[in-house]
PDB file of C-alpha atoms and ligand atoms in Angstrom:
ATOM      1  CA  UNK A   1     -49.165  10.555  14.787  1.00  0.00           C
ATOM      2  CA  UNK A   2     -46.268  11.593  17.030  1.00  0.00           C
ATOM      3  CA  UNK A   3     -45.054  15.153  16.565  1.00  0.00           C
ATOM      4  CA  UNK A   4     -41.318  15.796  16.798  1.00  0.00           C
ATOM      5  CA  UNK A   5     -40.237  19.372  17.516  1.00  0.00           C
ATOM      6  CA  UNK A   6     -37.024  20.159  15.639  1.00  0.00           C
ATOM      7  CA  UNK A   7     -35.158  23.103  17.190  1.00  0.00           C
ATOM      8  CA  UNK A   8     -32.399  24.118  14.796  1.00  0.00           C
ATOM      9  CA  UNK A   9     -31.368  27.539  13.481  1.00  0.00           C
ATOM     10  CA  UNK A  10     -29.647  26.293  10.308  1.00  0.00           C
ATOM     11  CA  UNK A  11     -32.469  26.004   7.726  1.00  0.00           C
ATOM     12  CA  UNK A  12     -30.640  23.389   5.622  1.00  0.00           C
ATOM     13  CA  UNK A  13     -30.192  21.016   8.538  1.00  0.00           C
ATOM     14  CA  UNK A  14     -33.721  21.642   9.838  1.00  0.00           C
ATOM     15  CA  UNK A  15     -35.210  20.833   6.440  1.00  0.00           C
ATOM     16  CA  UNK A  16     -33.125  17.671   6.055  1.00  0.00           C
ATOM     17  CA  UNK A  17     -34.157  16.422   9.493  1.00  0.00           C
ATOM     18  CA  UNK A  18     -37.790  17.289   8.765  1.00  0.00           C
ATOM     19  CA  UNK A  19     -37.731  15.317   5.483  1.00  0.00           C
ATOM     20  CA  UNK A  20     -36.314  12.207   7.093  1.00  0.00           C
ATOM     21  CA  UNK A  21     -38.671  12.329  10.050  1.00  0.00           C
ATOM     22  CA  UNK A  22     -41.707  12.786   7.818  1.00  0.00           C
ATOM     23  CA  UNK A  23     -40.619   9.875   5.669  1.00  0.00           C
ATOM     24  CA  UNK A  24     -40.319   7.837   8.874  1.00  0.00           C
ATOM     25  CA  UNK A  25     -43.961   8.638   9.663  1.00  0.00           C
ATOM     26  CA  UNK A  26     -43.632  11.485  12.162  1.00  0.00           C
ATOM     27  CA  UNK A  27     -45.303  14.882  12.072  1.00  0.00           C
ATOM     28  CA  UNK A  28     -42.748  17.678  12.404  1.00  0.00           C
ATOM     29  CA  UNK A  29     -42.869  21.135  13.945  1.00  0.00           C
ATOM     30  CA  UNK A  30     -39.894  23.449  13.585  1.00  0.00           C
ATOM     31  CA  UNK A  31     -38.445  26.222  15.719  1.00  0.00           C
ATOM     32  CA  UNK A  32     -35.311  28.195  14.878  1.00  0.00           C
ATOM     33  CA  UNK A  33     -34.862  29.910  18.240  1.00  0.00           C
ATOM     34  CA  UNK A  34     -34.990  28.839  21.870  1.00  0.00           C
ATOM     35  CA  UNK A  35     -37.807  31.321  22.503  1.00  0.00           C
ATOM     36  CA  UNK A  36     -39.986  29.752  19.778  1.00  0.00           C
ATOM     37  CA  UNK A  37     -39.201  26.246  21.011  1.00  0.00           C
ATOM     38  CA  UNK A  38     -40.122  27.012  24.617  1.00  0.00           C
ATOM     39  CA  UNK A  39     -43.271  28.841  23.531  1.00  0.00           C
ATOM     40  CA  UNK A  40     -44.284  25.776  21.523  1.00  0.00           C
ATOM     41  CA  UNK A  41     -43.778  23.417  24.449  1.00  0.00           C
ATOM     42  CA  UNK A  42     -45.471  25.769  26.930  1.00  0.00           C
ATOM     43  CA  UNK A  43     -48.577  25.974  24.705  1.00  0.00           C
ATOM     44  CA  UNK A  44     -49.625  22.497  25.842  1.00  0.00           C
ATOM     45  CA  UNK A  45     -52.175  22.159  23.028  1.00  0.00           C
ATOM     46  CA  UNK A  46     -49.677  20.314  20.838  1.00  0.00           C
ATOM     47  CA  UNK A  47     -47.102  18.851  23.199  1.00  0.00           C
ATOM     48  CA  UNK A  48     -44.419  17.107  21.139  1.00  0.00           C
ATOM     49  CA  UNK A  49     -43.538  13.433  21.622  1.00  0.00           C
ATOM     50  CA  UNK A  50     -39.847  14.372  21.500  1.00  0.00           C
ATOM     51  CA  UNK A  51     -37.625  17.410  20.999  1.00  0.00           C
ATOM     52  CA  UNK A  52     -34.575  17.414  18.723  1.00  0.00           C
ATOM     53  CA  UNK A  53     -32.494  20.232  20.162  1.00  0.00           C
ATOM     54  CA  UNK A  54     -29.517  21.950  18.559  1.00  0.00           C
ATOM     55  CA  UNK A  55     -27.294  23.155  21.406  1.00  0.00           C
ATOM     56  CA  UNK A  56     -25.953  26.084  19.359  1.00  0.00           C
ATOM     57  CA  UNK A  57     -28.941  28.425  19.117  1.00  0.00           C
ATOM     58  CA  UNK A  58     -28.814  32.170  18.435  1.00  0.00           C
ATOM     59  CA  UNK A  59     -30.770  33.422  21.439  1.00  0.00           C
ATOM     60  CA  UNK A  60     -30.174  31.087  24.398  1.00  0.00           C
ATOM     61  CA  UNK A  61     -27.674  28.380  25.279  1.00  0.00           C
ATOM     62  CA  UNK A  62     -29.015  24.935  24.378  1.00  0.00           C
ATOM     63  CA  UNK A  63     -28.188  23.693  27.878  1.00  0.00           C
ATOM     64  CA  UNK A  64     -30.441  26.376  29.366  1.00  0.00           C
ATOM     65  CA  UNK A  65     -33.168  25.221  26.986  1.00  0.00           C
ATOM     66  CA  UNK A  66     -32.617  21.628  28.167  1.00  0.00           C
ATOM     67  CA  UNK A  67     -32.923  22.737  31.789  1.00  0.00           C
ATOM     68  CA  UNK A  68     -36.102  24.666  31.034  1.00  0.00           C
ATOM     69  CA  UNK A  69     -37.648  21.769  29.079  1.00  0.00           C
ATOM     70  CA  UNK A  70     -36.981  19.498  32.062  1.00  0.00           C
ATOM     71  CA  UNK A  71     -38.633  22.011  34.356  1.00  0.00           C
ATOM     72  CA  UNK A  72     -41.687  21.997  32.087  1.00  0.00           C
ATOM     73  CA  UNK A  73     -42.031  18.212  31.898  1.00  0.00           C
ATOM     74  CA  UNK A  74     -40.454  14.967  30.792  1.00  0.00           C
ATOM     75  CA  UNK A  75     -40.584  15.300  26.993  1.00  0.00           C
ATOM     76  CA  UNK A  76     -37.639  13.257  25.664  1.00  0.00           C
ATOM     77  CA  UNK A  77     -34.760  15.319  24.257  1.00  0.00           C
ATOM     78  CA  UNK A  78     -32.183  14.305  21.635  1.00  0.00           C
ATOM     79  CA  UNK A  79     -29.409  16.907  21.409  1.00  0.00           C
ATOM     80  CA  UNK A  80     -27.538  17.906  18.265  1.00  0.00           C
ATOM     81  CA  UNK A  81     -24.013  18.881  19.251  1.00  0.00           C
ATOM     82  CA  UNK A  82     -20.853  20.032  17.496  1.00  0.00           C
ATOM     83  CA  UNK A  83     -17.898  17.680  17.479  1.00  0.00           C
ATOM     84  CA  UNK A  84     -15.856  19.624  20.019  1.00  0.00           C
ATOM     85  CA  UNK A  85     -18.614  20.083  22.598  1.00  0.00           C
ATOM     86  CA  UNK A  86     -17.897  17.033  24.706  1.00  0.00           C
ATOM     87  CA  UNK A  87     -18.502  18.728  28.043  1.00  0.00           C
ATOM     88  CA  UNK A  88     -21.806  20.202  26.793  1.00  0.00           C
ATOM     89  CA  UNK A  89     -22.907  16.704  25.869  1.00  0.00           C
ATOM     90  CA  UNK A  90     -22.164  15.439  29.371  1.00  0.00           C
ATOM     91  CA  UNK A  91     -23.851  18.387  31.065  1.00  0.00           C
ATOM     92  CA  UNK A  92     -26.844  17.960  28.734  1.00  0.00           C
ATOM     93  CA  UNK A  93     -27.235  14.288  29.649  1.00  0.00           C
ATOM     94  CA  UNK A  94     -26.936  15.157  33.335  1.00  0.00           C
ATOM     95  CA  UNK A  95     -29.594  17.826  32.935  1.00  0.00           C
ATOM     96  CA  UNK A  96     -31.888  15.099  31.667  1.00  0.00           C
ATOM     97  CA  UNK A  97     -31.478  14.969  27.887  1.00  0.00           C
ATOM     98  CA  UNK A  98     -31.952  11.404  26.650  1.00  0.00           C
ATOM     99  CA  UNK A  99     -29.378  11.085  23.889  1.00  0.00           C
ATOM    100  CA  UNK A 100     -27.314  13.082  21.419  1.00  0.00           C
ATOM    101  CA  UNK A 101     -25.905  12.917  17.904  1.00  0.00           C
ATOM    102  CA  UNK A 102     -22.753  14.723  16.833  1.00  0.00           C
ATOM    103  CA  UNK A 103     -22.719  17.016  13.788  1.00  0.00           C
ATOM    104  CA  UNK A 104     -22.252  16.260  10.973  1.00  0.00           C
ATOM    105  CA  UNK A 105     -24.663  13.373  11.556  1.00  0.00           C
ATOM    106  CA  UNK A 106     -26.433  10.887   9.362  1.00  0.00           C
ATOM    107  CA  UNK A 107     -30.184  11.656   9.330  1.00  0.00           C
ATOM    108  CA  UNK A 108     -30.826   7.909   9.323  1.00  0.00           C
ATOM    109  CA  UNK A 109     -28.890   7.556  12.552  1.00  0.00           C
ATOM    110  CA  UNK A 110     -30.824  10.439  14.069  1.00  0.00           C
ATOM    111  CA  UNK A 111     -34.143   8.776  13.185  1.00  0.00           C
ATOM    112  CA  UNK A 112     -32.905   5.487  14.691  1.00  0.00           C
ATOM    113  CA  UNK A 113     -31.898   7.257  17.912  1.00  0.00           C
ATOM    114  CA  UNK A 114     -35.270   9.010  18.103  1.00  0.00           C
ATOM    115  CA  UNK A 115     -37.108   5.713  17.667  1.00  0.00           C
ATOM    116  CA  UNK A 116     -34.949   4.104  20.354  1.00  0.00           C
ATOM    117  CA  UNK A 117     -35.629   6.930  22.814  1.00  0.00           C
ATOM    118  CA  UNK A 118     -39.387   6.748  22.162  1.00  0.00           C
ATOM    119  CA  UNK A 119     -39.340   2.955  22.640  1.00  0.00           C
ATOM    120  CA  UNK A 120     -37.500   3.346  25.934  1.00  0.00           C
ATOM    121  CA  UNK A 121     -40.239   5.609  27.229  1.00  0.00           C
ATOM    122  CA  UNK A 122     -42.793   2.875  26.543  1.00  0.00           C
ATOM    123  CA  UNK A 123     -41.048   0.109  28.394  1.00  0.00           C
ATOM    124  CA  UNK A 124     -39.509   1.447  31.586  1.00  0.00           C
ATOM    125  CA  UNK A 125     -39.591  -1.385  34.084  1.00  0.00           C
ATOM    126  CA  UNK A 126     -40.826  -0.351  37.505  1.00  0.00           C
ATOM    127  CA  UNK A 127     -38.322  -0.643  40.337  1.00  0.00           C
ATOM    128  CA  UNK A 128     -38.176  -3.919  42.173  1.00  0.00           C
ATOM    129  CA  UNK A 129     -38.969  -6.039  39.154  1.00  0.00           C
ATOM    130  CA  UNK A 130     -36.940  -8.408  37.080  1.00  0.00           C
ATOM    131  CA  UNK A 131     -34.918  -6.692  34.360  1.00  0.00           C
ATOM    132  CA  UNK A 132     -34.237  -8.666  31.188  1.00  0.00           C
ATOM    133  CA  UNK A 133     -31.868  -7.406  28.495  1.00  0.00           C
ATOM    134  CA  UNK A 134     -30.302  -9.572  25.785  1.00  0.00           C
ATOM    135  CA  UNK A 135     -29.686 -12.826  27.680  1.00  0.00           C
ATOM    136  CA  UNK A 136     -29.067 -11.176  31.036  1.00  0.00           C
ATOM    137  CA  UNK A 137     -31.655 -11.466  33.778  1.00  0.00           C
ATOM    138  CA  UNK A 138     -31.404  -9.205  36.826  1.00  0.00           C
ATOM    139  CA  UNK A 139     -33.728 -10.480  39.532  1.00  0.00           C
ATOM    140  CA  UNK A 140     -33.896  -7.369  41.699  1.00  0.00           C
ATOM    141  CA  UNK A 141     -35.828  -8.666  44.739  1.00  0.00           C
ATOM    142  CA  UNK A 142     -33.577 -11.751  45.003  1.00  0.00           C
ATOM    143  CA  UNK A 143     -30.427  -9.817  44.030  1.00  0.00           C
ATOM    144  CA  UNK A 144     -29.543 -12.543  41.553  1.00  0.00           C
ATOM    145  CA  UNK A 145     -28.021 -12.199  38.068  1.00  0.00           C
ATOM    146  CA  UNK A 146     -27.790 -14.754  35.307  1.00  0.00           C
ATOM    147  CA  UNK A 147     -25.969 -14.435  31.987  1.00  0.00           C
ATOM    148  CA  UNK A 148     -27.464 -17.073  29.679  1.00  0.00           C
ATOM    149  CA  UNK A 149     -27.779 -20.026  32.072  1.00  0.00           C
ATOM    150  CA  UNK A 150     -24.773 -19.025  34.188  1.00  0.00           C
ATOM    151  CA  UNK A 151     -25.340 -17.399  37.545  1.00  0.00           C
ATOM    152  CA  UNK A 152     -22.821 -14.676  38.441  1.00  0.00           C
ATOM    153  CA  UNK A 153     -21.932 -13.222  41.827  1.00  0.00           C
ATOM    154  CA  UNK A 154     -21.799  -9.421  41.872  1.00  0.00           C
ATOM    155  CA  UNK A 155     -20.905  -6.922  44.558  1.00  0.00           C
ATOM    156  CA  UNK A 156     -23.633  -4.509  45.599  1.00  0.00           C
ATOM    157  CA  UNK A 157     -22.078  -1.759  43.464  1.00  0.00           C
ATOM    158  CA  UNK A 158     -21.728  -3.966  40.395  1.00  0.00           C
ATOM    159  CA  UNK A 159     -25.304  -5.135  40.850  1.00  0.00           C
ATOM    160  CA  UNK A 160     -26.591  -1.558  41.019  1.00  0.00           C
ATOM    161  CA  UNK A 161     -24.577  -0.563  37.948  1.00  0.00           C
ATOM    162  CA  UNK A 162     -25.802  -3.492  35.882  1.00  0.00           C
ATOM    163  CA  UNK A 163     -29.415  -2.982  36.951  1.00  0.00           C
ATOM    164  CA  UNK A 164     -29.258   0.704  36.005  1.00  0.00           C
ATOM    165  CA  UNK A 165     -27.694   0.082  32.603  1.00  0.00           C
ATOM    166  CA  UNK A 166     -29.770  -2.956  31.643  1.00  0.00           C
ATOM    167  CA  UNK A 167     -33.040  -1.290  32.583  1.00  0.00           C
ATOM    168  CA  UNK A 168     -32.639   1.119  29.664  1.00  0.00           C
ATOM    169  CA  UNK A 169     -30.676  -0.529  26.866  1.00  0.00           C
ATOM    170  CA  UNK A 170     -29.238   2.017  24.447  1.00  0.00           C
ATOM    171  CA  UNK A 171     -29.386   4.901  26.877  1.00  0.00           C
ATOM    172  CA  UNK A 172     -26.061   6.636  27.384  1.00  0.00           C
ATOM    173  CA  UNK A 173     -25.197   7.209  31.046  1.00  0.00           C
ATOM    174  CA  UNK A 174     -22.450   9.561  32.133  1.00  0.00           C
ATOM    175  CA  UNK A 175     -20.148   8.425  34.909  1.00  0.00           C
ATOM    176  CA  UNK A 176     -21.814  10.995  37.158  1.00  0.00           C
ATOM    177  CA  UNK A 177     -25.253   9.544  36.492  1.00  0.00           C
ATOM    178  CA  UNK A 178     -24.003   6.029  37.200  1.00  0.00           C
ATOM    179  CA  UNK A 179     -22.461   7.146  40.485  1.00  0.00           C
ATOM    180  CA  UNK A 180     -25.739   8.782  41.311  1.00  0.00           C
ATOM    181  CA  UNK A 181     -27.618   5.557  40.614  1.00  0.00           C
ATOM    182  CA  UNK A 182     -25.211   3.560  42.718  1.00  0.00           C
ATOM    183  CA  UNK A 183     -24.658   5.828  45.705  1.00  0.00           C
ATOM    184  CA  UNK A 184     -27.502   8.297  45.376  1.00  0.00           C
ATOM    185  CA  UNK A 185     -24.972  11.099  45.035  1.00  0.00           C
ATOM    186  CA  UNK A 186     -22.186  11.970  42.631  1.00  0.00           C
ATOM    187  CA  UNK A 187     -18.839  13.558  43.383  1.00  0.00           C
ATOM    188  CA  UNK A 188     -16.852  14.532  40.335  1.00  0.00           C
ATOM    189  CA  UNK A 189     -13.563  13.314  41.780  1.00  0.00           C
ATOM    190  CA  UNK A 190     -14.976   9.801  42.166  1.00  0.00           C
ATOM    191  CA  UNK A 191     -16.188   9.501  38.601  1.00  0.00           C
ATOM    192  CA  UNK A 192     -13.151   7.464  37.562  1.00  0.00           C
ATOM    193  CA  UNK A 193     -14.171   4.943  40.214  1.00  0.00           C
ATOM    194  CA  UNK A 194     -17.028   3.986  37.901  1.00  0.00           C
ATOM    195  CA  UNK A 195     -14.459   2.784  35.356  1.00  0.00           C
ATOM    196  CA  UNK A 196     -13.001   0.420  37.926  1.00  0.00           C
ATOM    197  CA  UNK A 197     -16.430  -0.976  38.822  1.00  0.00           C
ATOM    198  CA  UNK A 198     -17.329  -1.412  35.160  1.00  0.00           C
ATOM    199  CA  UNK A 199     -14.033  -3.196  34.552  1.00  0.00           C
ATOM    200  CA  UNK A 200     -14.803  -5.658  37.355  1.00  0.00           C
ATOM    201  CA  UNK A 201     -18.375  -6.126  36.181  1.00  0.00           C
ATOM    202  CA  UNK A 202     -17.186  -6.849  32.644  1.00  0.00           C
ATOM    203  CA  UNK A 203     -14.815  -9.546  33.916  1.00  0.00           C
ATOM    204  CA  UNK A 204     -17.816 -11.329  35.385  1.00  0.00           C
ATOM    205  CA  UNK A 205     -20.393 -10.996  32.624  1.00  0.00           C
ATOM    206  CA  UNK A 206     -18.668 -10.328  29.298  1.00  0.00           C
ATOM    207  CA  UNK A 207     -17.314 -13.021  26.943  1.00  0.00           C
ATOM    208  CA  UNK A 208     -13.678 -13.793  27.850  1.00  0.00           C
ATOM    209  CA  UNK A 209     -12.346 -12.360  24.584  1.00  0.00           C
ATOM    210  CA  UNK A 210     -13.443  -9.910  21.889  1.00  0.00           C
ATOM    211  CA  UNK A 211     -15.342  -6.627  22.290  1.00  0.00           C
ATOM    212  CA  UNK A 212     -17.863  -6.244  25.137  1.00  0.00           C
ATOM    213  CA  UNK A 213     -21.252  -7.685  24.266  1.00  0.00           C
ATOM    214  CA  UNK A 214     -23.295  -5.987  26.972  1.00  0.00           C
ATOM    215  CA  UNK A 215     -21.715  -2.878  28.410  1.00  0.00           C
ATOM    216  CA  UNK A 216     -20.403  -0.537  25.741  1.00  0.00           C
ATOM    217  CA  UNK A 217     -18.065   2.375  26.320  1.00  0.00           C
ATOM    218  CA  UNK A 218     -19.263   5.710  24.920  1.00  0.00           C
ATOM    219  CA  UNK A 219     -16.005   7.585  24.512  1.00  0.00           C
ATOM    220  CA  UNK A 220     -15.717  10.826  26.371  1.00  0.00           C
ATOM    221  CA  UNK A 221     -19.122  10.341  28.030  1.00  0.00           C
ATOM    222  CA  UNK A 222     -19.726   7.078  29.864  1.00  0.00           C
ATOM    223  CA  UNK A 223     -21.410   3.754  29.232  1.00  0.00           C
ATOM    224  CA  UNK A 224     -24.515   2.138  27.824  1.00  0.00           C
ATOM    225  CA  UNK A 225     -26.052  -1.330  27.734  1.00  0.00           C
ATOM    226  CA  UNK A 226     -26.190  -2.677  24.169  1.00  0.00           C
ATOM    227  CA  UNK A 227     -29.646  -2.370  22.627  1.00  0.00           C
ATOM    228  CA  UNK A 228     -29.251  -5.182  20.104  1.00  0.00           C
TER     229      UNK A 228
HETATM  230 CA1  LIG B   1     -26.889  26.036  15.430  1.00  0.00          CA
END
């Protein structure tokens, strides 16, 4: 059974999350401080399958905990953030957290996000392969993309963006991370350039009218490829 480590200093929220996770078939360990959480992860005897991390902890900033967890290994992290903490969310994702939910959150949604993150870890396609997501096929070695049975012509940047997003459906990417994936480096002042590339990419792959089917905007953060 997968153990989820819930790091949350508010007992009511921690208990609620624990109940839902246990009902969903997970074992749960709890920590109410950053120190306890890091001690738990460092004691490799019971390494958790995933960490649910409240960013507002009493003893250490949640972003510092994220950084430290990344230094220790690649345990997936789902952050719990307050509504106003948009920049924390972005920094957290760039530090390597996998996803976030905003308080007050629905425990059902949290469980769904956790399941999605764990699934992602199982199915990461190695580089150089063909990426399939919904009805899009990205043939990386041949640099060819089809949407349904229609072949589309993409620029190198659009191709790199689509490949990055489609490889991990459901994962939220910040603009900085997408720039990184495309150019190997991210400059903050160029982040808006990602919007222009995404706009062009959408013109080529999305249905001509209605909401985007493939590339979804995550307001205030970036983009993700639809996971259903
Ligand atoms: Ca808190």
